Coordinates of C-alpha atoms in Angstrom, one line a residue:
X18 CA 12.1 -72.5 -65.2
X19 CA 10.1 -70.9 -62.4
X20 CA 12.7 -71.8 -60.2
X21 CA 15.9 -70.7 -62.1
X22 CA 14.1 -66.8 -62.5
X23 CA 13.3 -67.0 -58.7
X24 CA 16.9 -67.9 -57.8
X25 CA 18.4 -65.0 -59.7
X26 CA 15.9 -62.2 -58.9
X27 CA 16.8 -63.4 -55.4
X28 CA 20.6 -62.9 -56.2
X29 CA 20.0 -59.6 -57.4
X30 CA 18.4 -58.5 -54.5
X31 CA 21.1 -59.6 -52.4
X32 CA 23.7 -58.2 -54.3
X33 CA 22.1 -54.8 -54.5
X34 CA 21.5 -55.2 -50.8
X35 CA 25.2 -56.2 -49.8
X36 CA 26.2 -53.1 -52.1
X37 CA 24.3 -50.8 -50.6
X38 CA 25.7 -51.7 -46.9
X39 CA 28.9 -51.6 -48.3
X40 CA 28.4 -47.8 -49.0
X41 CA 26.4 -47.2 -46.2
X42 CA 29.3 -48.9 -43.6
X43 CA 32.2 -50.1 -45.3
X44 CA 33.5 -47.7 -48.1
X45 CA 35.7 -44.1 -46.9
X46 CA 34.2 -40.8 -47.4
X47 CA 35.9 -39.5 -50.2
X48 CA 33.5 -36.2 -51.1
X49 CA 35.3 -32.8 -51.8
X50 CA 33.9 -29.6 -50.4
X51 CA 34.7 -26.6 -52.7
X52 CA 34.6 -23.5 -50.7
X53 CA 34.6 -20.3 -52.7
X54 CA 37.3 -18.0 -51.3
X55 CA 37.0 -15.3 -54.0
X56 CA 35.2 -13.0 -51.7
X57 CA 37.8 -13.6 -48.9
X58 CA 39.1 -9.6 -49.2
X59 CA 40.4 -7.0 -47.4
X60 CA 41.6 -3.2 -47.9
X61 CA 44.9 -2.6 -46.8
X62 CA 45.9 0.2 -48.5
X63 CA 43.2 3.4 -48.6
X64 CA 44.4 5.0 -51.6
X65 CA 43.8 1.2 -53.4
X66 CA 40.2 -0.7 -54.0
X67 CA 41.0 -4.1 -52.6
X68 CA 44.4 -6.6 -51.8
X69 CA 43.8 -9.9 -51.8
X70 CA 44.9 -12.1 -48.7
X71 CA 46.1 -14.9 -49.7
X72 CA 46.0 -18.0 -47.8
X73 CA 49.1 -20.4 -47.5
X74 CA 47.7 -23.0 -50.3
X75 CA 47.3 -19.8 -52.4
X76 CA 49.3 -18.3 -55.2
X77 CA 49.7 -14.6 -55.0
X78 CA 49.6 -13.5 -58.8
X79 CA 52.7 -11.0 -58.5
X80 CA 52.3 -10.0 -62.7
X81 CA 50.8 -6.9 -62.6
X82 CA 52.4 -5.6 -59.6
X83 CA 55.9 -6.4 -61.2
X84 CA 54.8 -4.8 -64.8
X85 CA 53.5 -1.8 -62.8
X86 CA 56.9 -1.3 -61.2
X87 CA 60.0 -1.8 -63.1
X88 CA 59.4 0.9 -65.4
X89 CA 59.2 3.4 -62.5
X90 CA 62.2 1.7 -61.1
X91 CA 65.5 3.3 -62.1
X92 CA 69.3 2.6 -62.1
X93 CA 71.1 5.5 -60.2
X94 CA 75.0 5.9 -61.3
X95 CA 77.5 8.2 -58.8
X96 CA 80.8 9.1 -59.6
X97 CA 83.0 10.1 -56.9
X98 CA 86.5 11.2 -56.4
X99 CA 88.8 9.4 -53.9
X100 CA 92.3 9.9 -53.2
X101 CA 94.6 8.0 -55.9
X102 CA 98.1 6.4 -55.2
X103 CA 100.4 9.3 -54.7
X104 CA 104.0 8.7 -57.0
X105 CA 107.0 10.2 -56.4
X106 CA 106.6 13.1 -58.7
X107 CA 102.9 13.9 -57.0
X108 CA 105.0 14.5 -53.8
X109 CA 107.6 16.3 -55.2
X110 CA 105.2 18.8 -57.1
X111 CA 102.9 18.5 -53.8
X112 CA 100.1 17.1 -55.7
X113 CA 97.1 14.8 -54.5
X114 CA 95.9 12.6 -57.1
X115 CA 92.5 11.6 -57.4
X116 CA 90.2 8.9 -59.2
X117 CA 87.0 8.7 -60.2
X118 CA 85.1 5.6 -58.2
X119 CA 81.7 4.5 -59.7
X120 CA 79.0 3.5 -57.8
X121 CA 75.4 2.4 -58.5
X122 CA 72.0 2.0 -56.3
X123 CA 68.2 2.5 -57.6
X124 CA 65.7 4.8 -57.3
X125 CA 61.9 5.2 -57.8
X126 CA 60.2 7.5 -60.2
X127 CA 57.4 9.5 -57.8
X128 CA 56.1 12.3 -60.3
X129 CA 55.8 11.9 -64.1
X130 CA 57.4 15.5 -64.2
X131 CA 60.9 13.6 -62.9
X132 CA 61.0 13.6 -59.3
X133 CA 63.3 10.7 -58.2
X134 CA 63.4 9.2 -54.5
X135 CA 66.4 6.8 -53.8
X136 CA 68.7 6.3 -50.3
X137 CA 71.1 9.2 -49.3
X138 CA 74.0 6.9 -49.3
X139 CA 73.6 5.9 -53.0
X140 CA 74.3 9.6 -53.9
X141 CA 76.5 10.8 -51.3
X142 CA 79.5 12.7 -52.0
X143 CA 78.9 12.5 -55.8
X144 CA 80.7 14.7 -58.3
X145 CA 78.0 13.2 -61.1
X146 CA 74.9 11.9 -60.8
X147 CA 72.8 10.2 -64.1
X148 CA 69.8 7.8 -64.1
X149 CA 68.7 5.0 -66.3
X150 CA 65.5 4.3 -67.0
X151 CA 63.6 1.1 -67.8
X152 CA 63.9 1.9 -71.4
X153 CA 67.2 2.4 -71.9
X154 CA 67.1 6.2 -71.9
X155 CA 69.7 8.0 -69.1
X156 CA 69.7 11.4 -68.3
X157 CA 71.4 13.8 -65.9
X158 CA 70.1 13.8 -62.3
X159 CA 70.1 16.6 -59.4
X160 CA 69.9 16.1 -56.2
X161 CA 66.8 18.3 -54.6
X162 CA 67.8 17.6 -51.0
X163 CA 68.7 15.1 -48.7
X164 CA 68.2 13.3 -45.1
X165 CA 70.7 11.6 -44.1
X166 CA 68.8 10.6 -40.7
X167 CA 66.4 8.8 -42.5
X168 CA 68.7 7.9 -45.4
X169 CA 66.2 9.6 -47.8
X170 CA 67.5 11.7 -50.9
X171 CA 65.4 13.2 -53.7
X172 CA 66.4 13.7 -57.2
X173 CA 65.1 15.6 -60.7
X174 CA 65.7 14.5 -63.9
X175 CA 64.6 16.6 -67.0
X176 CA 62.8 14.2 -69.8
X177 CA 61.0 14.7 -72.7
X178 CA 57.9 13.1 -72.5
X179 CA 55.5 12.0 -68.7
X180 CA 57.3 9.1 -66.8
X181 CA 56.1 6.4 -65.6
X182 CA 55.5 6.5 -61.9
X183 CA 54.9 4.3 -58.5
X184 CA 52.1 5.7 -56.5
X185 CA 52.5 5.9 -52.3
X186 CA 50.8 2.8 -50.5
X187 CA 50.0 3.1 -46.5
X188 CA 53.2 1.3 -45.0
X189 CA 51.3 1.9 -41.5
X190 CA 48.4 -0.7 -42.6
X191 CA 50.7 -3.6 -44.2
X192 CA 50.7 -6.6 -42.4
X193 CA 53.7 -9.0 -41.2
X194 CA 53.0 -12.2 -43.4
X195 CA 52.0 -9.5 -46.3
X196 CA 53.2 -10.4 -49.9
X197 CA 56.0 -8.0 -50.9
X198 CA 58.1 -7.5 -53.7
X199 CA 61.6 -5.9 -54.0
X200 CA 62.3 -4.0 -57.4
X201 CA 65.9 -2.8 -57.9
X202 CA 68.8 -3.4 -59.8
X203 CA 71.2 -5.5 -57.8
X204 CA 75.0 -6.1 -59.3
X205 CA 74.2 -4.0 -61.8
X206 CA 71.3 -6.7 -63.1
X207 CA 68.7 -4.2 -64.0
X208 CA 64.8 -4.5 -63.5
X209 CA 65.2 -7.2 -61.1
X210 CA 61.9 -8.5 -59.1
X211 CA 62.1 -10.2 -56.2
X212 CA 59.2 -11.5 -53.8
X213 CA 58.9 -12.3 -49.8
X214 CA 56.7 -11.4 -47.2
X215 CA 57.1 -8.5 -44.5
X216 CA 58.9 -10.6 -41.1
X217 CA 58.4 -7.7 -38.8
X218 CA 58.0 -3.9 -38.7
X219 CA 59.6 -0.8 -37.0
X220 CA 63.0 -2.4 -36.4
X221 CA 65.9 -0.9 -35.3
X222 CA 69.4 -2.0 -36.3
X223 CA 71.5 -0.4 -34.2
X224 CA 71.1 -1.6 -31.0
X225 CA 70.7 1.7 -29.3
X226 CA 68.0 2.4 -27.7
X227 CA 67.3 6.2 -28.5
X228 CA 68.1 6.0 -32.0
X229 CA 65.4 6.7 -34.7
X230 CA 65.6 3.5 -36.8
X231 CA 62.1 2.4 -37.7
X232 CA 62.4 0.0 -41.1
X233 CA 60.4 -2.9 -42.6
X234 CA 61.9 -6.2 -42.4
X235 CA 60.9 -9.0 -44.9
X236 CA 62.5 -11.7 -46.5
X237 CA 62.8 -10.5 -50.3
X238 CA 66.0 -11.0 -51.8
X239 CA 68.2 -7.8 -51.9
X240 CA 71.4 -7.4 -52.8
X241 CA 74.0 -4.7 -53.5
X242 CA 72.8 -2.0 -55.5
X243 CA 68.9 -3.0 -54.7
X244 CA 69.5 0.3 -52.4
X245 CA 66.9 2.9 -53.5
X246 CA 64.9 0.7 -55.0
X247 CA 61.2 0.1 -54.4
X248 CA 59.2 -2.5 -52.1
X249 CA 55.7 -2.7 -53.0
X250 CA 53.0 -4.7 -52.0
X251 CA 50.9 -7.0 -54.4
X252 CA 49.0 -4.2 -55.5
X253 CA 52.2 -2.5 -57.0
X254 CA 52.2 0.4 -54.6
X255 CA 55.5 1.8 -52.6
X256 CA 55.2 0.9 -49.1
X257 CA 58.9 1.1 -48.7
X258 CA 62.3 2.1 -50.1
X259 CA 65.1 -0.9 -49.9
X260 CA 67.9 0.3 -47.8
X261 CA 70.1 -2.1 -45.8
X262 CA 70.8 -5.9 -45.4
X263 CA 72.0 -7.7 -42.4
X264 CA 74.7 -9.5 -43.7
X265 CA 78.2 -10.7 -42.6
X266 CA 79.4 -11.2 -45.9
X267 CA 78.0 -8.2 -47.8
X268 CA 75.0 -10.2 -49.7
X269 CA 71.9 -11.4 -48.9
X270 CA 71.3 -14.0 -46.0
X271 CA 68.0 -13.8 -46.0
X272 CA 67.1 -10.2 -44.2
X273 CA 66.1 -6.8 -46.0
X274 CA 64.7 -3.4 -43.9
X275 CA 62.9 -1.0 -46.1
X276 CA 62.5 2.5 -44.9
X277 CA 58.3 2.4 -44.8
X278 CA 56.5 4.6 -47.2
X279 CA 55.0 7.2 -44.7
X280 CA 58.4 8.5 -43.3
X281 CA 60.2 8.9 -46.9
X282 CA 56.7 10.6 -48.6
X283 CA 56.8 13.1 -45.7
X284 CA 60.9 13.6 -46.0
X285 CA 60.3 14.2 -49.8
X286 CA 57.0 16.3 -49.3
X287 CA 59.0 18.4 -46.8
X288 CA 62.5 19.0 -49.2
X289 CA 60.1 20.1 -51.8
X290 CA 57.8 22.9 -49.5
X291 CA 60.8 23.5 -47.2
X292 CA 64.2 22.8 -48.3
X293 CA 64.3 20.6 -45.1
X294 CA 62.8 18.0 -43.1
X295 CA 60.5 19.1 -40.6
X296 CA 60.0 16.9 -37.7
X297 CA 57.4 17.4 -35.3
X298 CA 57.7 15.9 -31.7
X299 CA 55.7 15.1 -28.2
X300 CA 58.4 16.8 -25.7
X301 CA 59.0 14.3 -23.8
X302 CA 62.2 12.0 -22.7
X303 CA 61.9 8.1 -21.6
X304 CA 62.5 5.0 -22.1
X305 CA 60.6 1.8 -23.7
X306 CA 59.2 -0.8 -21.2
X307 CA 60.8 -4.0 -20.5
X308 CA 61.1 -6.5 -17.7
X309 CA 65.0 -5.4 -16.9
X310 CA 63.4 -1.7 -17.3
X311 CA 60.7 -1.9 -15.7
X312 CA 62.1 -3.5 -11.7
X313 CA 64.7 -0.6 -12.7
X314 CA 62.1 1.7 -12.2
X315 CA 60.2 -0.5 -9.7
X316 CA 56.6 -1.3 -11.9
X317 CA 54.8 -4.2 -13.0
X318 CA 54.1 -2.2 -16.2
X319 CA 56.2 -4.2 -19.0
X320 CA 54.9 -2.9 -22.2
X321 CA 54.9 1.1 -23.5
X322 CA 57.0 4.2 -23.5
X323 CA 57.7 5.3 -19.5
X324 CA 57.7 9.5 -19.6
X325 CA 61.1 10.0 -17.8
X326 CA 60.5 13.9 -18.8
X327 CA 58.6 16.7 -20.3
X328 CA 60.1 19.5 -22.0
X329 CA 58.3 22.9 -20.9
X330 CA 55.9 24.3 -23.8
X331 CA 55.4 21.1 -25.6
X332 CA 52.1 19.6 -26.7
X333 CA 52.5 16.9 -24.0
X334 CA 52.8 19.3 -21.7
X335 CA 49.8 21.5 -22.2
X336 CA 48.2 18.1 -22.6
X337 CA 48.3 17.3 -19.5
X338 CA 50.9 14.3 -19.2
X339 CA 53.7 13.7 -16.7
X340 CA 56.9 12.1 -15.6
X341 CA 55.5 8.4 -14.7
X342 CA 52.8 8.0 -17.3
X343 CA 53.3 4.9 -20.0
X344 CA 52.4 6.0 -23.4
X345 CA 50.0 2.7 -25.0
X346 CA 48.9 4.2 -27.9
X347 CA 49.7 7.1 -30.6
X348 CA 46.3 6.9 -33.4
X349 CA 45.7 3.6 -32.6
X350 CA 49.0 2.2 -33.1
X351 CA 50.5 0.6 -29.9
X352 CA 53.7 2.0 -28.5
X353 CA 55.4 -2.0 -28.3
X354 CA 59.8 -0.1 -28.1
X355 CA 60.9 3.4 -29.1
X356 CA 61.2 2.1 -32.9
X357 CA 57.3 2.1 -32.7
X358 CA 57.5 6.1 -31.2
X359 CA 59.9 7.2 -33.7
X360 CA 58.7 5.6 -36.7
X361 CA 55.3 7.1 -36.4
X362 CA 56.4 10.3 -35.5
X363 CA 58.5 10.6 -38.0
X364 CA 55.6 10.7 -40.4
X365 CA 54.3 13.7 -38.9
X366 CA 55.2 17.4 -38.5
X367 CA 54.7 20.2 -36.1
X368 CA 51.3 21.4 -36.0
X369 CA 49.8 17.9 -36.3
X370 CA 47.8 16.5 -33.9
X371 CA 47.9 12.8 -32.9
X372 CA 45.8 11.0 -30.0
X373 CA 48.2 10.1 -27.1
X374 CA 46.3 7.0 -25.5
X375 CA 48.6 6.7 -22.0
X376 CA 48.5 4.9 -18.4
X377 CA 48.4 6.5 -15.0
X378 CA 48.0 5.3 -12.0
X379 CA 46.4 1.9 -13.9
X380 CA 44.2 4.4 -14.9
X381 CA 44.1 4.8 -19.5
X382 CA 43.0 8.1 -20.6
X383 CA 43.1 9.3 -24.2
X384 CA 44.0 13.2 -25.4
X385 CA 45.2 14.6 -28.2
X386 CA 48.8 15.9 -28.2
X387 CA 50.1 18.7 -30.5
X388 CA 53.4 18.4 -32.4
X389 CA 55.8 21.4 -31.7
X390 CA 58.7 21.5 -34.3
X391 CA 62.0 19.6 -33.3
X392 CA 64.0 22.0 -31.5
X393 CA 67.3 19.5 -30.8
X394 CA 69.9 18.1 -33.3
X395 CA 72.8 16.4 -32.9
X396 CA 75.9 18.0 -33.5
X397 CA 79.4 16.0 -34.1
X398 CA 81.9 15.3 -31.5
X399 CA 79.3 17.2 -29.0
X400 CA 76.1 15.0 -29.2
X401 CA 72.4 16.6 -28.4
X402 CA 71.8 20.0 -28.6
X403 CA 69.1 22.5 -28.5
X404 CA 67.8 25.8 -28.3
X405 CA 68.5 27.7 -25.2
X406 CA 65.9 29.6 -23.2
X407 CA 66.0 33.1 -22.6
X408 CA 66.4 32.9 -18.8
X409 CA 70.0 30.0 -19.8
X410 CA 70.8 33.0 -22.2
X411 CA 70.5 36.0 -19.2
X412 CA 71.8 33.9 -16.9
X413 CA 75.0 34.2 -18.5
X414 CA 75.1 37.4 -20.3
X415 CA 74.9 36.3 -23.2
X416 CA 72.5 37.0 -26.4
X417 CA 72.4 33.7 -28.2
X418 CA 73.6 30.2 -28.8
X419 CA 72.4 26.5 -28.4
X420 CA 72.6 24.3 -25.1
X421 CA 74.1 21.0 -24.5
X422 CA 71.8 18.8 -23.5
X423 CA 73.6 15.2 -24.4
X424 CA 77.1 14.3 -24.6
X425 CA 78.1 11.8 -27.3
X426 CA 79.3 8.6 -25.7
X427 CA 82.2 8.8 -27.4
X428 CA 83.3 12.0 -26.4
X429 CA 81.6 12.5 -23.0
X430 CA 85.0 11.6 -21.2
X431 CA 86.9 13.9 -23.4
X432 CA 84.2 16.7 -22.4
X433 CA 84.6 15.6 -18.5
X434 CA 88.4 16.3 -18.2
X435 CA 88.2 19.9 -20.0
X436 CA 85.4 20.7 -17.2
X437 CA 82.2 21.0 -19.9
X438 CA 79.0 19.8 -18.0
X439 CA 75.6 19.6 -20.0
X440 CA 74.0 22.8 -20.1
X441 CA 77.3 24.5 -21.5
X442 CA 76.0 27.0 -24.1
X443 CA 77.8 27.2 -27.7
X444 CA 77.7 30.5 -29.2
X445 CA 79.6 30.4 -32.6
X446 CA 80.4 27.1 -35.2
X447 CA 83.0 27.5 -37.3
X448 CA 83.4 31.2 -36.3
X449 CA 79.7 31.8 -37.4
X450 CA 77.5 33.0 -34.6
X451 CA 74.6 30.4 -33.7
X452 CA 71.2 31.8 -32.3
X453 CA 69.4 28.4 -32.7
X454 CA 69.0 24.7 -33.9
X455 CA 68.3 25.7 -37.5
X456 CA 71.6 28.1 -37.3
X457 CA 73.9 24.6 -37.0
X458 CA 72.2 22.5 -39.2
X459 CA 72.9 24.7 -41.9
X460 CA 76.4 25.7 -40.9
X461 CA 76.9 21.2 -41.3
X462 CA 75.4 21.5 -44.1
X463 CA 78.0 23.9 -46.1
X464 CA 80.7 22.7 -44.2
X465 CA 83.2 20.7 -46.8
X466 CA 84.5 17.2 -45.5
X467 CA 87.9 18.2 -45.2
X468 CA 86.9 21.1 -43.4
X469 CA 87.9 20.9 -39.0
X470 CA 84.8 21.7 -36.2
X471 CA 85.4 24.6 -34.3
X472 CA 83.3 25.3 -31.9
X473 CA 83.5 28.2 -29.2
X474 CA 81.0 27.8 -25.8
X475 CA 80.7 29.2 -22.5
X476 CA 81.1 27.0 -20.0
X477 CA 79.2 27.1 -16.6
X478 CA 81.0 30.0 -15.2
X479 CA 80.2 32.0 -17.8
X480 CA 84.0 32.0 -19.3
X481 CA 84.4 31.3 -23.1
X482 CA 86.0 28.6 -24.2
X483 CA 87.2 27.3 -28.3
X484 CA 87.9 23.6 -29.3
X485 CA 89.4 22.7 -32.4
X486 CA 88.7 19.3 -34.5
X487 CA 89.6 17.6 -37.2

């Protein structure tokens, strides 16, 4: 008996033994680390508390930020006449039919009083304007002004009770890889959410390298009639307003640009106070830094803003920089192409200040800049033009007018064979006498679409001079 208890307690020993090197040596580490992430936070946008940053393995709750939205998201209706098929009796009796064309975009309600903000090409040319609301309701809408630079329009709408509204995010703090979602109402499919993430920021679409273009790029679904409509991030604020899609067939292919939140609150802010946008500049003509750029100019320098020019009485002038400096940095943000420059200043106005951080001589020096109110426009068939100084004005014997500073490309040849140099100064639009900037703008402004361009200018020998087009 002694024998058979000996030879099992000795079994159990050795099986508790060979189990125990079996865990020690032999089995695979299986444990499972939980790491709490629920502190993992960062502010993105000042005006909010917190936005989650979700990781890749992560799902972004979008609920709240959608429910938040598409109330404040509306559908905007134009009507618009176009030419119709003439008949034979319309010619006989000289008439020009017409037909009503319907089009439709989005919008975003801003105020709870009625304030609408949408894209200036969803209301352009309209002969009737309404707006459709989340619940069903649709009223009349005005339009309050419009920027067709930045493609920004604002509307009113009467209603009876508050509506409901999407507050302003920072669009300068989002970040590419950011959780965004597109609210809109594409093909006429009303409160439709979409979600992606922002792919890049200040792009420019047109390939040219002094135009103003400074949108969001992300990959949320937009579609036709999504224009207007909002972009907000995860918290449900506006960061942008949908605009355009790069497309060859007209529909999504997986690219959307936004117009970012900071340029269309100022544009809005400024139609309200002003009537108008007021833009607020440096002074100062360049180029952005590249490698082909840069051996152009012969510097190692490949990154910034090169200062070509600086305009006399501008803030960058009374600060201090010169032809040959490389603007870095404007408030922190670095100057990377002239999207960056524009998009920026574009939120700003004259009188602000912003902190020029720029390169000399290898040498980076910080100082702040003023904004002086935009003093160029374009004008058709001309190109740039701004106000002329009173020693351009004596010098011709003349009392007022504008001066030509930049042909458009397209006309420039047509300006070269008449004998009209930059510098030419244009005294009277559309037989109204022009004493500055603001003068033209609002001379294109009342002028119909039918209506020709007739523009009168003295020309370097001080001879006057009238072109006609139409």
């Amino acid at each position: 008996m002694k024998k058979i208890l000996t030879l099992v307690l000795a079994s159990a020993i050795g099986g508790a033994i060979s189990l125990g090197a079996y865990k020690q040596f032999l089995e695979e580490d299986d444990t499972t680390i939980v790491v709490d992430t629920t502190e993992q936070k960062s502010s993105l946008i000042p005006t909010a508390a917190t936005n989650a940053v979700y990781k890749a393995y992560e799902n972004p709750d979008f609920v709240k930020a959608a429910e938040n939205t598409v109330n404040a998201v509306v559908h905007v209706k134009n009507i618009t006449l176009s030419a119709g098929q003439m008949t034979f009796e319309d010619l006989f009796l000289g008439r020009r039919p017409q037909r009503a064309q319907l089009g439709t975009g989005s919008g975003v309600i801003i105020t709870p009083d009625g304030y609408i903000i949408t894209n200036n090409h969803v209301v352009d040319k309209s002969q009737e304007l309404s707006v459709t609301l989340n619940n069903n309701k649709t009223y009349k809408a005005e339009i309050v002004g419009t920027d067709p630079t930045t493609d920004i329009a604002l509307l009113k709408i009467e209603a009876e009770e508050d509506l409901p509204v999407v507050t302003f995010g920072d669009s300068d703090t989002a970040k590419i890889g950011e959780w965004v979602l597109a609210v809109g109402n594409p093909f006429n499919l009303t409160s439709t959410v979409t979600a992606g993430i922002i792919s890049a920021k200040a792009r420019d679409l047109s390939g040219n390298p002094d135009n103003t273009q400074s949108f969001i790029q992300t990959d949320a679904a937009v579609n036709p009639g999504n224009s207007g409509g909002a972009l907000v991030n995860t918290n449900g604020e506006l960061i942008g307003i949908n605009t355009a899609i790069s497309s060859q067939t007209g529909s999504y292919v997986g690219y959307s640009f936004a117009v970012p939140s900071n340029i269309a609150r100022k544009v809005v802010n400024d139609i309200i106070e002003f009537g108008n946008v007021q833009n607020g500049i440096l002074g100062v003509q360049g180029v952005a830094l590249n490698s082909a750029t840069a051996e152009k100019i012969d510097i190692d320098d490949t990154q910034g803003f090169y200062v070509g020019g600086v305009d006399e009485d501008s803030g960058a002038k009374k600060a201090g920089l010169k032809e040959g400096d490389i603007i870095k940095e404007i408030n922190n943000v670095k100057i990377l192409k002239f999207a960056d420059l524009k998009g920026l200043l574009r939120t700003k106005g004259p009188g602000d200040i912003v902190e020029v951080t720029y390169s000399r001589d290898g040498t980076i020096t910080t100082t702040p800049v003023k904004l002086i109110r935009n003093i160029s426009t374009n004008l058709p068939t001309v190109g740039i033009i701004k106000n002329a100084t009173a020693k351009e004005l004596k010098k011709l014997k003349i009392k007022s007018g504008v001066k030509i500073t930049q042909f458009d490309p397209k006309y420039e040849d047509y300006w070269g064979k008449n004998g009209i140099e930059k510098g030419a100064i244009i005294t009277a639009i559309n037989d109204q006498e022009v004493t500055n900037v603001d003068d033209v703008q609002e001379i294109l402004k009342k002028r119909s679409q039918n209506e020709s361009l007739r523009i009168e200018l003295i020309n370097k020998y001080g001879e006057k001079e009238r072109f006609n087009f139409r």
